[in-house]
Coordinates of C-alpha atoms in Angstrom, one line a residue:
M10 CA 69.2 -23.6 -1.2
P11 CA 68.9 -20.0 0.3
L12 CA 68.0 -17.4 -2.2
E13 CA 71.0 -15.2 -1.4
T14 CA 73.3 -17.9 -2.7
L15 CA 71.9 -17.7 -6.2
P16 CA 73.8 -15.8 -8.8
N17 CA 73.0 -12.1 -9.0
E18 CA 71.7 -12.5 -12.6
I19 CA 69.0 -14.9 -11.4
L20 CA 68.2 -12.6 -8.4
T21 CA 67.9 -9.6 -10.8
H22 CA 65.5 -11.7 -12.9
I23 CA 63.4 -12.5 -9.9
F24 CA 63.2 -8.8 -9.2
T25 CA 62.0 -8.0 -12.7
T26 CA 59.3 -10.7 -12.6
L27 CA 57.6 -9.2 -9.5
P28 CA 54.1 -7.8 -10.2
T29 CA 54.3 -4.4 -8.3
L30 CA 56.8 -1.8 -7.1
D31 CA 55.7 -2.5 -3.5
A32 CA 56.7 -6.2 -3.9
V33 CA 60.2 -5.1 -5.3
L34 CA 60.7 -2.8 -2.3
A35 CA 59.6 -5.5 0.1
L36 CA 62.0 -8.0 -1.3
A37 CA 64.8 -5.4 -1.3
A38 CA 64.2 -4.8 2.4
T39 CA 64.5 -8.5 3.4
S40 CA 68.3 -8.5 3.6
T41 CA 71.4 -6.4 3.1
H42 CA 72.4 -8.5 0.0
F43 CA 69.0 -7.9 -1.7
Y44 CA 69.1 -4.2 -0.7
R45 CA 72.5 -3.7 -2.3
L46 CA 71.5 -5.7 -5.4
Y47 CA 68.4 -3.6 -5.9
H48 CA 70.3 -0.3 -5.5
G49 CA 73.1 -1.5 -7.8
S50 CA 73.7 -1.0 -11.5
Q51 CA 70.4 -2.8 -12.5
R52 CA 68.1 -0.6 -10.4
L53 CA 66.6 1.3 -13.4
A54 CA 66.2 -1.9 -15.4
I55 CA 64.3 -3.5 -12.6
L56 CA 62.1 -0.4 -12.2
A57 CA 61.4 -0.2 -15.9
A58 CA 60.3 -3.9 -16.0
V59 CA 58.2 -3.7 -12.9
L60 CA 56.5 -0.4 -13.7
D61 CA 55.6 -1.7 -17.1
K62 CA 53.8 -4.7 -15.4
E63 CA 52.0 -2.6 -12.9
F64 CA 51.2 0.6 -14.8
G65 CA 52.0 -0.3 -18.4
P66 CA 52.1 0.2 -21.3
L67 CA 55.2 2.2 -20.2
D68 CA 55.8 3.6 -23.6
A69 CA 52.4 5.3 -23.6
I70 CA 53.3 7.0 -20.3
L71 CA 56.7 8.1 -21.6
Q72 CA 55.0 9.8 -24.6
I73 CA 53.1 12.0 -22.0
C74 CA 56.2 12.7 -19.9
T75 CA 58.3 13.7 -22.9
H76 CA 55.8 15.8 -24.8
N77 CA 56.6 19.4 -25.4
A78 CA 55.6 22.1 -27.8
S79 CA 58.7 21.8 -29.9
Q80 CA 57.7 18.5 -31.4
P81 CA 54.5 17.3 -33.0
A82 CA 52.4 15.2 -30.7
H83 CA 52.1 12.4 -33.2
Q84 CA 55.9 11.8 -33.4
H85 CA 57.1 8.9 -31.3
R86 CA 59.8 9.8 -28.8
Q87 CA 62.5 7.6 -27.5
V88 CA 64.0 8.6 -24.1
A89 CA 66.6 7.2 -21.7
F90 CA 65.0 5.9 -18.5
S91 CA 65.9 7.9 -15.4
D92 CA 64.8 8.6 -11.7
A93 CA 63.1 11.8 -12.8
L94 CA 60.9 9.8 -15.2
V95 CA 60.1 7.2 -12.5
E96 CA 58.4 9.9 -10.4
Q97 CA 56.3 11.1 -13.3
I98 CA 55.4 7.5 -14.2
L99 CA 54.2 6.7 -10.7
S100 CA 52.0 9.8 -10.7
I101 CA 50.5 9.1 -14.0
G102 CA 50.2 5.3 -13.5
R103 CA 48.5 5.6 -10.1
T104 CA 45.9 7.9 -11.6
A105 CA 45.2 5.3 -14.3
K106 CA 44.9 2.6 -11.6
H107 CA 42.3 4.7 -9.8
W108 CA 40.3 4.9 -13.0
E109 CA 40.3 1.1 -13.1
E110 CA 38.1 1.2 -10.0
V111 CA 35.8 3.9 -11.4
Y112 CA 35.2 2.4 -14.8
P113 CA 32.9 -0.6 -13.7
F114 CA 30.5 1.7 -11.8
K115 CA 30.1 4.1 -14.7
R116 CA 30.2 1.6 -17.5
W117 CA 27.4 -0.5 -16.0
K118 CA 25.7 2.3 -14.0
T119 CA 22.2 1.1 -14.8
N120 CA 22.8 -2.5 -15.8
Y121 CA 23.7 -3.8 -12.3
A122 CA 23.4 -7.4 -13.3
A123 CA 26.3 -7.0 -15.8
R124 CA 28.6 -5.1 -13.4
R125 CA 31.9 -6.8 -12.7
L126 CA 35.5 -6.2 -12.1
L127 CA 37.7 -5.7 -15.1
A128 CA 40.0 -8.6 -16.2
D129 CA 43.7 -8.0 -16.3
A130 CA 43.7 -7.5 -20.1
E131 CA 40.8 -5.0 -19.8
R132 CA 42.7 -3.1 -17.1
Y133 CA 45.7 -2.8 -19.4
T134 CA 43.4 -1.6 -22.3
L135 CA 41.8 1.0 -20.0
R136 CA 45.2 2.3 -18.8
R137 CA 46.4 2.6 -22.4
A138 CA 43.3 4.5 -23.4
I139 CA 43.7 6.8 -20.4
Y140 CA 47.3 7.5 -21.4
R141 CA 46.4 8.3 -25.0
L142 CA 43.6 10.6 -24.0
W143 CA 46.0 12.3 -21.6
L144 CA 48.5 12.9 -24.3
F145 CA 45.8 14.4 -26.5
T146 CA 44.8 16.7 -23.6
R147 CA 48.3 17.7 -22.9
A148 CA 49.0 18.5 -26.6
F149 CA 45.8 20.3 -27.6
H150 CA 44.0 21.5 -24.5
N151 CA 46.3 24.3 -23.3
P152 CA 46.7 28.1 -23.6
N153 CA 48.3 27.6 -27.0
H154 CA 45.0 26.4 -28.4
S155 CA 42.4 29.0 -27.9
R156 CA 38.9 29.2 -29.2
N157 CA 40.1 31.1 -32.3
T158 CA 42.5 28.4 -33.3
R159 CA 40.3 25.3 -32.9
N160 CA 39.3 25.3 -36.6
N161 CA 42.7 26.3 -37.9
P162 CA 43.5 23.8 -40.7
A163 CA 47.1 23.3 -39.4
I164 CA 45.8 22.6 -35.9
L165 CA 43.1 20.2 -37.3
T166 CA 45.8 18.3 -39.2
D167 CA 48.0 18.0 -36.1
R168 CA 45.1 16.7 -34.0
A169 CA 44.1 14.2 -36.7
A170 CA 47.7 13.0 -37.2
L171 CA 47.8 12.0 -33.5
L172 CA 44.6 9.9 -33.7
H173 CA 45.8 8.4 -37.0
N174 CA 48.6 6.7 -35.0
W175 CA 46.0 4.3 -33.6
S176 CA 43.7 1.7 -35.2
T177 CA 39.9 2.1 -35.3
P178 CA 39.5 -0.5 -32.4
D179 CA 42.0 1.6 -30.4
L180 CA 40.0 4.7 -31.1
A181 CA 36.9 2.8 -29.9
E182 CA 38.7 2.1 -26.6
M183 CA 39.5 5.8 -26.3
L184 CA 35.9 6.9 -26.9
D185 CA 34.6 4.3 -24.4
T186 CA 37.0 5.8 -21.8
H187 CA 36.1 9.3 -22.8
N188 CA 32.5 8.5 -22.2
I189 CA 33.4 7.5 -18.6
L190 CA 35.2 10.8 -18.1
R191 CA 32.2 12.7 -19.5
D192 CA 29.9 10.8 -17.1
V193 CA 32.1 11.7 -14.1
V194 CA 32.1 15.4 -15.1
A195 CA 28.4 15.6 -15.8
N196 CA 27.1 13.8 -12.8
N197 CA 29.8 14.1 -10.1
I198 CA 31.9 17.2 -10.7
C199 CA 29.5 19.5 -12.4
P200 CA 26.0 18.2 -12.0
S201 CA 23.2 19.9 -13.8
N202 CA 20.3 21.7 -12.0
G203 CA 18.1 18.7 -12.8
K204 CA 20.6 16.2 -11.4
M205 CA 20.9 18.3 -8.2
R206 CA 17.1 18.4 -7.9
Q207 CA 17.0 14.6 -8.3
K208 CA 19.7 14.0 -5.8
F209 CA 18.1 16.4 -3.3
S210 CA 14.7 14.7 -3.6
K211 CA 16.3 11.3 -3.1
R212 CA 18.2 12.5 0.0
Y213 CA 15.2 14.3 1.5
P214 CA 12.0 12.6 0.3
D215 CA 8.6 14.0 1.2
S216 CA 8.5 12.1 4.5
S217 CA 11.6 14.0 5.7
L218 CA 11.0 17.5 4.4
Q219 CA 9.3 18.6 7.6
Q220 CA 12.6 18.0 9.4
H221 CA 14.3 20.5 7.1
N222 CA 11.5 23.1 7.2
S223 CA 10.3 21.9 3.7
H224 CA 13.4 23.4 2.1
Q225 CA 13.5 23.2 -1.6
P226 CA 16.7 24.0 -3.6
M227 CA 16.8 27.4 -5.3
F228 CA 18.5 27.2 -8.7
N229 CA 20.1 30.0 -10.7
I230 CA 18.6 29.4 -14.1
Y231 CA 21.5 31.2 -15.9
G232 CA 24.2 29.0 -14.5
N233 CA 26.8 31.8 -14.6
H234 CA 26.4 33.4 -11.2
P235 CA 29.5 34.7 -9.5
P236 CA 30.9 32.8 -6.5
P237 CA 29.1 33.6 -3.3
P238 CA 30.8 35.7 -0.6
S239 CA 31.8 32.5 1.3
A240 CA 33.9 31.5 -1.8
S241 CA 36.3 34.4 -1.5
W242 CA 39.0 32.1 0.0
C243 CA 39.3 30.2 -3.3
A244 CA 38.7 33.1 -5.8
T245 CA 41.8 35.1 -4.8
G246 CA 44.1 33.2 -7.2
E247 CA 46.2 31.8 -4.4
A248 CA 47.4 28.3 -5.1
A249 CA 47.3 27.5 -1.3
W250 CA 43.5 27.2 -1.5
M251 CA 43.8 23.5 -2.1
N252 CA 45.3 22.9 1.3
S253 CA 43.3 20.3 3.1
S254 CA 42.9 22.3 6.2
I255 CA 41.1 25.0 4.2
I256 CA 38.9 22.5 2.3
T257 CA 37.8 20.8 5.5
S258 CA 37.3 24.0 7.5
A259 CA 34.0 24.3 9.5
K260 CA 32.1 26.2 6.8
Y261 CA 32.8 23.6 4.1
T262 CA 32.4 20.3 5.9
H263 CA 28.7 20.1 5.1
T264 CA 27.7 17.9 2.2
R265 CA 26.7 19.3 -1.2
L266 CA 23.0 18.5 -0.6
Q267 CA 22.7 19.7 3.0
P268 CA 21.1 23.2 3.3
S269 CA 22.7 25.5 5.9
R270 CA 23.2 29.2 6.7
W271 CA 26.3 29.1 4.5
H272 CA 25.1 26.8 1.8
E273 CA 22.2 26.6 -0.6
P274 CA 22.1 23.2 -2.4
G275 CA 20.6 24.8 -5.5
M276 CA 23.7 26.8 -6.1
E277 CA 25.6 23.5 -6.7
G278 CA 23.9 23.1 -10.0
W279 CA 25.8 24.1 -13.2
G280 CA 22.8 25.1 -15.2
D281 CA 20.0 23.4 -17.3
D282 CA 20.5 21.5 -20.5
I283 CA 22.3 23.9 -22.9
N284 CA 24.3 25.7 -20.3
H285 CA 25.3 22.5 -18.6
Y286 CA 26.3 20.9 -21.9
Y287 CA 28.9 23.7 -22.6
V288 CA 30.2 23.5 -19.0
V289 CA 30.9 19.8 -19.5
E290 CA 32.5 20.3 -22.8
D291 CA 34.9 22.9 -21.2
M292 CA 35.7 20.6 -18.2
L293 CA 36.6 17.7 -20.4
K294 CA 39.7 19.6 -21.4
L295 CA 41.1 18.7 -18.0
D296 CA 43.4 15.7 -17.8
P297 CA 42.4 12.4 -15.9
Q298 CA 44.5 13.4 -12.9
Q299 CA 42.8 16.8 -12.5
L300 CA 39.3 15.2 -13.0
L301 CA 40.1 12.7 -10.2
F302 CA 41.2 15.5 -7.9
L303 CA 38.0 17.4 -8.5
R304 CA 35.9 14.3 -8.0
D305 CA 37.5 13.2 -4.8
R306 CA 38.5 16.5 -3.1
C307 CA 36.3 19.3 -4.5
T308 CA 32.8 18.4 -3.5
L309 CA 31.4 21.9 -3.8
K310 CA 30.9 24.0 -6.9
V311 CA 32.9 26.9 -5.4
Q312 CA 35.9 24.6 -4.9
V313 CA 35.7 23.5 -8.6
E314 CA 35.5 27.1 -9.7
G315 CA 38.5 27.9 -7.5
F316 CA 40.5 25.1 -9.0
I317 CA 39.8 26.3 -12.5
K318 CA 40.8 29.9 -11.6
T319 CA 44.0 29.1 -9.7
R320 CA 45.3 26.0 -11.3
V321 CA 44.0 25.9 -14.9
E322 CA 43.5 29.4 -16.2
G323 CA 46.2 31.0 -14.1
G324 CA 47.4 34.1 -16.0
E325 CA 46.2 32.7 -19.3
G326 CA 42.5 33.4 -18.9
G327 CA 40.4 33.2 -22.0
W328 CA 41.4 29.9 -23.4
F329 CA 39.4 27.6 -21.1
A330 CA 35.9 28.9 -20.9
N331 CA 33.6 28.6 -23.9
N332 CA 36.2 26.5 -25.7
G333 CA 35.1 22.9 -25.5
E334 CA 37.2 19.8 -25.8
T335 CA 38.3 18.8 -29.3
F336 CA 38.8 15.1 -29.0
C337 CA 35.3 14.1 -30.2
E338 CA 35.2 16.3 -33.2
T339 CA 38.7 15.2 -34.2
L340 CA 37.7 11.6 -33.8
W341 CA 34.6 12.0 -36.1
A342 CA 36.8 13.6 -38.7
V343 CA 39.3 10.8 -38.6
L344 CA 36.6 8.1 -38.8
K345 CA 35.1 9.8 -41.8
Q346 CA 38.6 9.8 -43.5
R347 CA 38.7 6.1 -42.9
G348 CA 35.2 5.6 -44.3
V349 CA 33.7 4.5 -41.0
E350 CA 30.1 5.4 -40.2
V351 CA 30.2 7.6 -37.1
D352 CA 26.8 6.8 -35.8
A353 CA 27.3 3.1 -36.1
F354 CA 30.7 3.5 -34.4
K355 CA 29.2 5.4 -31.5
G356 CA 26.4 2.8 -31.2
A357 CA 28.9 -0.1 -31.2
V358 CA 30.8 1.5 -28.3
E359 CA 27.7 2.3 -26.3
D360 CA 26.4 -1.3 -26.8
G361 CA 29.7 -2.8 -25.7
E362 CA 30.5 -4.3 -29.0
M363 CA 33.7 -2.2 -29.1
G364 CA 35.7 -0.5 -26.4
V365 CA 37.5 -1.5 -23.2
A366 CA 35.1 -4.1 -21.9
V367 CA 33.6 -5.9 -24.9
V368 CA 30.5 -7.9 -24.3

């Protein structure tokens, strides 16, 4: 029996059982009948079901999309499904799917023998943790929460109320995911002077130094030097600096570690120890999508600085720098309220006894 002869109710059910949006669009393109059925009255219902399978949990994404300053972040929001939400869900969901590929490399960075792909249930858990961290970031890492308000009792209560929505195992999954974000920031986006020295030595060992005139990276020990003259294109405050034709222009196609007349690898370091720690704390206020952009597109320090200046601080300067993320300190407070030993909790997550991928 040809598929097209089946009742529309059955065909709609077939659409909703497909695993991805691409599969739905492919089926809808096979015939005029399927095209009309997909674009009919059940289109949003089909999309909701399929997007939940591919990017779910859908409800966690909707909490991000519908958050605004007029409602406390911990209040659950119900919303009617719409095309406008579909676009936001795709953007957020695809970001979470990207982190599924990053997680194994960071989670088992040194234990190569244990490295593996995540199971479907673990991928779901990771996406859920990403969405919950994203909601926390959107709610509490913004110009309305400056350094002067981070210890305000009312703000502390609001932050704790959001984390109290989730069980202790759920919080362990969030901490495990947060550790992955921290690793990406500390080693890929904003590497320390020591990390840059290590990478440079690995790229150009002693046997190759003669080919590069025995160049050794020169570090700024204060970690707060202004952007070099070549960075003026991204320090103007113009949003167009992220245009790919600018990022890939001749001066900036060299790698982070390659010395040239325009580039000193040592200037890519973000300071030593204490300075670097505070830089990482500040950068962890960015959401997962922004961190992915910086990791994949902004390979130079000057590009990262330009992103922060043009896209994060904007006209609200003063809230981002020297005002570290507040997720961890809020988590420790919530765990203490529940009578959980913080050090034991952190150890369990680091050892893989709790978290996304449990040993």
